[in-house]
Amino acid sequence: MTTTKQSTFSATLRTTILLASLTGLLVVIGALIGGPSTAAVFLVIALLINLGSYFWSDKLALSMAKAQPIEESDNPRLFEIVRELTTRAGLPMPRLYMIPNDQPNAFATGRNPKHSAVAVTRGITKLLSEDELRGVLAHELTHIRNRDILIQSVASAIGAAITYLAYMLMWFGNDDNSPLGAIAAISLVLLAPISATIIQLAISRQREYAADAGGAEICGNPESLASALLRLEQGAQAMPMQVNQAAEPLFIVRPFKGKGIAGLFSTHPPIDERVKRLRQMRPSL
């Protein structure tokens, strides 16, 4: 099995596990709240959420970023670079979008390689060298190859479901007024959202590391991606983007300012660590 096929199989397996986890979570908490009948209702809700994540996550992401579709005549060089990289990666050509924002940043979206899109900001096309831009685009194509956006969308749905249903369980799931039941419900309300956040952060950060490694492999130059990440972080700090916070995990670098404690809860790993890992790859390529 080739590396690309292994990556696709692994991504599909992770997605299946996440979708099953979301369904199981909703059914179990539904049963705790109202028994088998409520569990059945939540099973239907789970299926609807799964379908929504699968078919519409890309449209929502592009809308949140105010991305506009572009044609090859609008930016021939960008199309040329993406076409070259997709050939190397064995991927179909994604749709390309431009975000009318001067912050240098980019993201990929889409449920699978055949239904994918890459969006870049106006700022990134002005700031980065061609080699650096190639590294960034290779990173985003790796997200597409690994189906990371679908995985992240489902992980977000799991987190939202855990939080919402934990509150429902506290208010509707303790009919016997038992003190122990009340304590258990309160504990669930407090711990479930925290656990969900930790899971989402772990998933997002690991996917970023994997996309960095895959991007370096596709473009053949880890240093160009490392250099781009450093410049992108500086640009993002200097020009924070006004965008829905739910869109944060999509971008290659965090689009908001976030140092200290706020940085601990970022969906992105520290840039210094990402650069360190990329530069450790350089001798092996």
PDB file of C-alpha atoms in Angstrom, residues 94-269:
ATOM      1  CA  PRO A  94      -9.337  21.959  -5.530  1.00  0.00           C
ATOM      2  CA  ARG A  95     -11.476  25.044  -5.975  1.00  0.00           C
ATOM      3  CA  LEU A  96      -9.514  28.180  -5.087  1.00  0.00           C
ATOM      4  CA  TYR A  97     -10.827  31.111  -3.057  1.00  0.00           C
ATOM      5  CA  MET A  98      -9.495  34.516  -2.063  1.00  0.00           C
ATOM      6  CA  ILE A  99     -10.211  36.046   1.352  1.00  0.00           C
ATOM      7  CA  PRO A 100     -10.250  39.871   1.113  1.00  0.00           C
ATOM      8  CA  ASN A 101      -8.071  40.379   4.186  1.00  0.00           C
ATOM      9  CA  ASP A 102      -4.525  41.699   4.560  1.00  0.00           C
ATOM     10  CA  GLN A 103      -3.579  39.239   7.292  1.00  0.00           C
ATOM     11  CA  PRO A 104      -1.398  36.486   5.773  1.00  0.00           C
ATOM     12  CA  ASN A 105      -3.225  33.188   6.291  1.00  0.00           C
ATOM     13  CA  ALA A 106      -4.809  30.239   4.498  1.00  0.00           C
ATOM     14  CA  PHE A 107      -7.020  27.217   5.051  1.00  0.00           C
ATOM     15  CA  ALA A 108      -8.435  24.178   3.285  1.00  0.00           C
ATOM     16  CA  THR A 109     -11.915  22.744   3.544  1.00  0.00           C
ATOM     17  CA  GLY A 110     -14.062  20.028   2.006  1.00  0.00           C
ATOM     18  CA  ARG A 111     -15.325  16.581   2.949  1.00  0.00           C
ATOM     19  CA  ASN A 112     -12.951  14.713   0.611  1.00  0.00           C
ATOM     20  CA  PRO A 113     -10.377  15.423  -2.122  1.00  0.00           C
ATOM     21  CA  LYS A 114     -13.030  15.496  -4.864  1.00  0.00           C
ATOM     22  CA  HIS A 115     -15.052  18.136  -2.998  1.00  0.00           C
ATOM     23  CA  SER A 116     -12.326  20.397  -1.643  1.00  0.00           C
ATOM     24  CA  ALA A 117     -11.297  24.026  -1.620  1.00  0.00           C
ATOM     25  CA  VAL A 118      -8.251  26.059  -0.631  1.00  0.00           C
ATOM     26  CA  ALA A 119      -8.671  29.654   0.498  1.00  0.00           C
ATOM     27  CA  VAL A 120      -5.821  32.151   0.805  1.00  0.00           C
ATOM     28  CA  THR A 121      -5.906  35.698   2.067  1.00  0.00           C
ATOM     29  CA  ARG A 122      -4.900  38.660  -0.029  1.00  0.00           C
ATOM     30  CA  GLY A 123      -2.132  39.280   2.503  1.00  0.00           C
ATOM     31  CA  ILE A 124      -0.431  35.906   2.121  1.00  0.00           C
ATOM     32  CA  THR A 125       0.012  36.369  -1.621  1.00  0.00           C
ATOM     33  CA  LYS A 126       1.813  39.652  -0.955  1.00  0.00           C
ATOM     34  CA  LEU A 127       3.983  38.642   2.019  1.00  0.00           C
ATOM     35  CA  LEU A 128       5.438  35.227   1.238  1.00  0.00           C
ATOM     36  CA  SER A 129       8.045  34.235  -1.292  1.00  0.00           C
ATOM     37  CA  GLU A 130       7.025  31.692  -3.900  1.00  0.00           C
ATOM     38  CA  ASP A 131       8.801  28.856  -2.056  1.00  0.00           C
ATOM     39  CA  GLU A 132       7.117  29.813   1.218  1.00  0.00           C
ATOM     40  CA  LEU A 133       3.719  29.989  -0.459  1.00  0.00           C
ATOM     41  CA  ARG A 134       4.362  26.578  -1.989  1.00  0.00           C
ATOM     42  CA  GLY A 135       5.029  25.180   1.503  1.00  0.00           C
ATOM     43  CA  VAL A 136       1.793  26.661   2.867  1.00  0.00           C
ATOM     44  CA  LEU A 137      -0.272  25.311  -0.023  1.00  0.00           C
ATOM     45  CA  ALA A 138       1.309  21.872   0.384  1.00  0.00           C
ATOM     46  CA  HIS A 139       0.306  21.964   4.071  1.00  0.00           C
ATOM     47  CA  GLU A 140      -3.289  22.730   3.100  1.00  0.00           C
ATOM     48  CA  LEU A 141      -3.351  19.983   0.482  1.00  0.00           C
ATOM     49  CA  THR A 142      -2.262  17.545   3.184  1.00  0.00           C
ATOM     50  CA  HIS A 143      -5.311  18.550   5.220  1.00  0.00           C
ATOM     51  CA  ILE A 144      -7.426  17.702   2.174  1.00  0.00           C
ATOM     52  CA  ARG A 145      -5.682  14.371   1.645  1.00  0.00           C
ATOM     53  CA  ASN A 146      -6.195  13.434   5.300  1.00  0.00           C
ATOM     54  CA  ARG A 147      -9.822  14.664   5.404  1.00  0.00           C
ATOM     55  CA  ASP A 148      -8.908  16.756   8.433  1.00  0.00           C
ATOM     56  CA  ILE A 149     -11.658  19.340   7.975  1.00  0.00           C
ATOM     57  CA  LEU A 150     -14.354  16.692   8.204  1.00  0.00           C
ATOM     58  CA  ILE A 151     -12.648  15.233  11.265  1.00  0.00           C
ATOM     59  CA  GLN A 152     -12.472  18.663  12.911  1.00  0.00           C
ATOM     60  CA  SER A 153     -16.105  19.416  12.069  1.00  0.00           C
ATOM     61  CA  VAL A 154     -17.265  16.207  13.688  1.00  0.00           C
ATOM     62  CA  ALA A 155     -15.018  16.796  16.708  1.00  0.00           C
ATOM     63  CA  SER A 156     -16.606  20.228  17.157  1.00  0.00           C
ATOM     64  CA  ALA A 157     -20.057  18.668  16.935  1.00  0.00           C
ATOM     65  CA  ILE A 158     -19.075  16.131  19.583  1.00  0.00           C
ATOM     66  CA  GLY A 159     -17.881  18.914  21.875  1.00  0.00           C
ATOM     67  CA  ALA A 160     -21.067  20.919  21.409  1.00  0.00           C
ATOM     68  CA  ALA A 161     -23.219  17.839  21.976  1.00  0.00           C
ATOM     69  CA  ILE A 162     -21.374  16.922  25.166  1.00  0.00           C
ATOM     70  CA  THR A 163     -21.823  20.411  26.612  1.00  0.00           C
ATOM     71  CA  TYR A 164     -25.475  20.819  25.624  1.00  0.00           C
ATOM     72  CA  LEU A 165     -26.582  17.359  26.673  1.00  0.00           C
ATOM     73  CA  ALA A 166     -24.687  17.527  29.950  1.00  0.00           C
ATOM     74  CA  TYR A 167     -26.836  20.518  30.892  1.00  0.00           C
ATOM     75  CA  MET A 168     -29.960  18.669  29.796  1.00  0.00           C
ATOM     76  CA  LEU A 169     -28.964  15.719  31.956  1.00  0.00           C
ATOM     77  CA  MET A 170     -28.549  17.973  34.981  1.00  0.00           C
ATOM     78  CA  TRP A 171     -32.008  19.518  34.592  1.00  0.00           C
ATOM     79  CA  PHE A 172     -34.014  16.555  33.338  1.00  0.00           C
ATOM     80  CA  GLY A 173     -32.125  13.436  34.293  1.00  0.00           C
ATOM     81  CA  ASN A 174     -32.426  13.373  38.087  1.00  0.00           C
ATOM     82  CA  ASP A 175     -36.089  12.645  38.756  1.00  0.00           C
ATOM     83  CA  ASP A 176     -35.505  10.891  42.072  1.00  0.00           C
ATOM     84  CA  ASN A 177     -33.920  14.016  43.627  1.00  0.00           C
ATOM     85  CA  SER A 178     -31.151  11.847  45.053  1.00  0.00           C
ATOM     86  CA  PRO A 179     -28.244  13.857  46.506  1.00  0.00           C
ATOM     87  CA  LEU A 180     -25.790  11.458  44.887  1.00  0.00           C
ATOM     88  CA  GLY A 181     -27.592  11.841  41.578  1.00  0.00           C
ATOM     89  CA  ALA A 182     -27.409  15.609  41.857  1.00  0.00           C
ATOM     90  CA  ILE A 183     -23.690  15.482  42.619  1.00  0.00           C
ATOM     91  CA  ALA A 184     -23.101  13.176  39.655  1.00  0.00           C
ATOM     92  CA  ALA A 185     -25.070  15.462  37.339  1.00  0.00           C
ATOM     93  CA  ILE A 186     -23.202  18.577  38.477  1.00  0.00           C
ATOM     94  CA  SER A 187     -19.877  16.765  38.082  1.00  0.00           C
ATOM     95  CA  LEU A 188     -20.838  15.805  34.542  1.00  0.00           C
ATOM     96  CA  VAL A 189     -21.801  19.380  33.683  1.00  0.00           C
ATOM     97  CA  LEU A 190     -18.442  20.642  34.950  1.00  0.00           C
ATOM     98  CA  LEU A 191     -16.166  17.930  33.597  1.00  0.00           C
ATOM     99  CA  ALA A 192     -17.781  17.016  30.279  1.00  0.00           C
ATOM    100  CA  PRO A 193     -17.176  20.377  28.518  1.00  0.00           C
ATOM    101  CA  ILE A 194     -13.591  20.478  29.802  1.00  0.00           C
ATOM    102  CA  SER A 195     -12.989  16.948  28.546  1.00  0.00           C
ATOM    103  CA  ALA A 196     -14.540  17.830  25.199  1.00  0.00           C
ATOM    104  CA  THR A 197     -12.290  20.887  24.853  1.00  0.00           C
ATOM    105  CA  ILE A 198      -9.168  18.870  25.652  1.00  0.00           C
ATOM    106  CA  ILE A 199     -10.155  16.238  23.080  1.00  0.00           C
ATOM    107  CA  GLN A 200     -10.772  18.879  20.406  1.00  0.00           C
ATOM    108  CA  LEU A 201      -7.450  20.587  21.109  1.00  0.00           C
ATOM    109  CA  ALA A 202      -5.592  17.281  20.973  1.00  0.00           C
ATOM    110  CA  ILE A 203      -7.200  16.349  17.663  1.00  0.00           C
ATOM    111  CA  SER A 204      -6.585  19.756  16.098  1.00  0.00           C
ATOM    112  CA  ARG A 205      -2.966  20.052  17.224  1.00  0.00           C
ATOM    113  CA  GLN A 206      -2.041  16.566  16.080  1.00  0.00           C
ATOM    114  CA  ARG A 207      -3.616  17.218  12.693  1.00  0.00           C
ATOM    115  CA  GLU A 208      -1.544  20.405  12.332  1.00  0.00           C
ATOM    116  CA  TYR A 209       1.692  18.542  13.068  1.00  0.00           C
ATOM    117  CA  ALA A 210       0.702  15.852  10.557  1.00  0.00           C
ATOM    118  CA  ALA A 211      -0.154  18.469   7.920  1.00  0.00           C
ATOM    119  CA  ASP A 212       3.202  20.179   8.456  1.00  0.00           C
ATOM    120  CA  ALA A 213       5.019  16.887   7.903  1.00  0.00           C
ATOM    121  CA  GLY A 214       2.909  16.015   4.875  1.00  0.00           C
ATOM    122  CA  GLY A 215       3.291  19.495   3.431  1.00  0.00           C
ATOM    123  CA  ALA A 216       7.062  19.313   3.768  1.00  0.00           C
ATOM    124  CA  GLU A 217       7.007  15.974   1.962  1.00  0.00           C
ATOM    125  CA  ILE A 218       4.847  17.266  -0.892  1.00  0.00           C
ATOM    126  CA  CYS A 219       6.770  20.491  -1.514  1.00  0.00           C
ATOM    127  CA  GLY A 220      10.129  18.828  -0.818  1.00  0.00           C
ATOM    128  CA  ASN A 221      11.431  21.700   1.312  1.00  0.00           C
ATOM    129  CA  PRO A 222      10.628  21.736   5.061  1.00  0.00           C
ATOM    130  CA  GLU A 223      12.568  24.974   5.520  1.00  0.00           C
ATOM    131  CA  SER A 224      10.255  26.912   3.205  1.00  0.00           C
ATOM    132  CA  LEU A 225       7.240  25.912   5.320  1.00  0.00           C
ATOM    133  CA  ALA A 226       9.121  26.634   8.556  1.00  0.00           C
ATOM    134  CA  SER A 227      10.052  30.098   7.295  1.00  0.00           C
ATOM    135  CA  ALA A 228       6.474  30.717   6.175  1.00  0.00           C
ATOM    136  CA  LEU A 229       5.055  29.773   9.590  1.00  0.00           C
ATOM    137  CA  LEU A 230       7.316  32.271  11.346  1.00  0.00           C
ATOM    138  CA  ARG A 231       6.323  35.065   8.981  1.00  0.00           C
ATOM    139  CA  LEU A 232       2.636  34.154   9.140  1.00  0.00           C
ATOM    140  CA  GLU A 233       2.610  34.251  12.929  1.00  0.00           C
ATOM    141  CA  GLN A 234       4.179  37.714  12.910  1.00  0.00           C
ATOM    142  CA  GLY A 235       1.612  38.885  10.386  1.00  0.00           C
ATOM    143  CA  ALA A 236      -1.311  37.430  12.329  1.00  0.00           C
ATOM    144  CA  GLN A 237      -0.158  39.116  15.528  1.00  0.00           C
ATOM    145  CA  ALA A 238       0.266  42.445  13.761  1.00  0.00           C
ATOM    146  CA  MET A 239      -3.090  42.254  11.938  1.00  0.00           C
ATOM    147  CA  PRO A 240      -5.631  40.129  13.872  1.00  0.00           C
ATOM    148  CA  MET A 241      -8.457  38.941  11.653  1.00  0.00           C
ATOM    149  CA  GLN A 242     -12.088  39.805  12.370  1.00  0.00           C
ATOM    150  CA  VAL A 243     -13.579  36.360  11.835  1.00  0.00           C
ATOM    151  CA  ASN A 244     -15.897  34.010  13.703  1.00  0.00           C
ATOM    152  CA  GLN A 245     -13.909  32.272  16.438  1.00  0.00           C
ATOM    153  CA  ALA A 246     -15.331  28.927  15.337  1.00  0.00           C
ATOM    154  CA  ALA A 247     -13.187  29.303  12.210  1.00  0.00           C
ATOM    155  CA  GLU A 248      -9.913  29.369  14.176  1.00  0.00           C
ATOM    156  CA  PRO A 249      -9.033  25.665  13.715  1.00  0.00           C
ATOM    157  CA  LEU A 250      -9.257  26.018   9.940  1.00  0.00           C
ATOM    158  CA  PHE A 251      -6.350  28.407   9.434  1.00  0.00           C
ATOM    159  CA  ILE A 252      -2.700  27.425   9.159  1.00  0.00           C
ATOM    160  CA  VAL A 253      -1.836  29.871  11.970  1.00  0.00           C
ATOM    161  CA  ARG A 254      -4.127  31.272  14.621  1.00  0.00           C
ATOM    162  CA  PRO A 255      -5.851  34.358  13.159  1.00  0.00           C
ATOM    163  CA  PHE A 256      -6.238  36.056  16.561  1.00  0.00           C
ATOM    164  CA  LYS A 257      -3.811  37.338  19.143  1.00  0.00           C
ATOM    165  CA  GLY A 258      -3.284  34.760  21.856  1.00  0.00           C
ATOM    166  CA  LYS A 259      -0.359  34.739  24.242  1.00  0.00           C
ATOM    167  CA  GLY A 260       0.005  33.311  27.738  1.00  0.00           C
ATOM    168  CA  ILE A 261      -3.011  31.487  29.154  1.00  0.00           C
ATOM    169  CA  ALA A 262      -5.095  32.173  26.044  1.00  0.00           C
ATOM    170  CA  GLY A 263      -2.478  30.384  23.987  1.00  0.00           C
ATOM    171  CA  LEU A 264      -2.889  27.244  26.101  1.00  0.00           C
ATOM    172  CA  PHE A 265      -6.409  26.859  24.726  1.00  0.00           C
ATOM    173  CA  SER A 266      -5.451  27.519  21.121  1.00  0.00           C
ATOM    174  CA  THR A 267      -6.354  24.886  18.567  1.00  0.00           C
ATOM    175  CA  HIS A 268      -2.883  25.356  17.065  1.00  0.00           C
ATOM    176  CA  PRO A 269       0.397  23.991  18.448  1.00  0.00           C
TER     177      PRO A 269
END
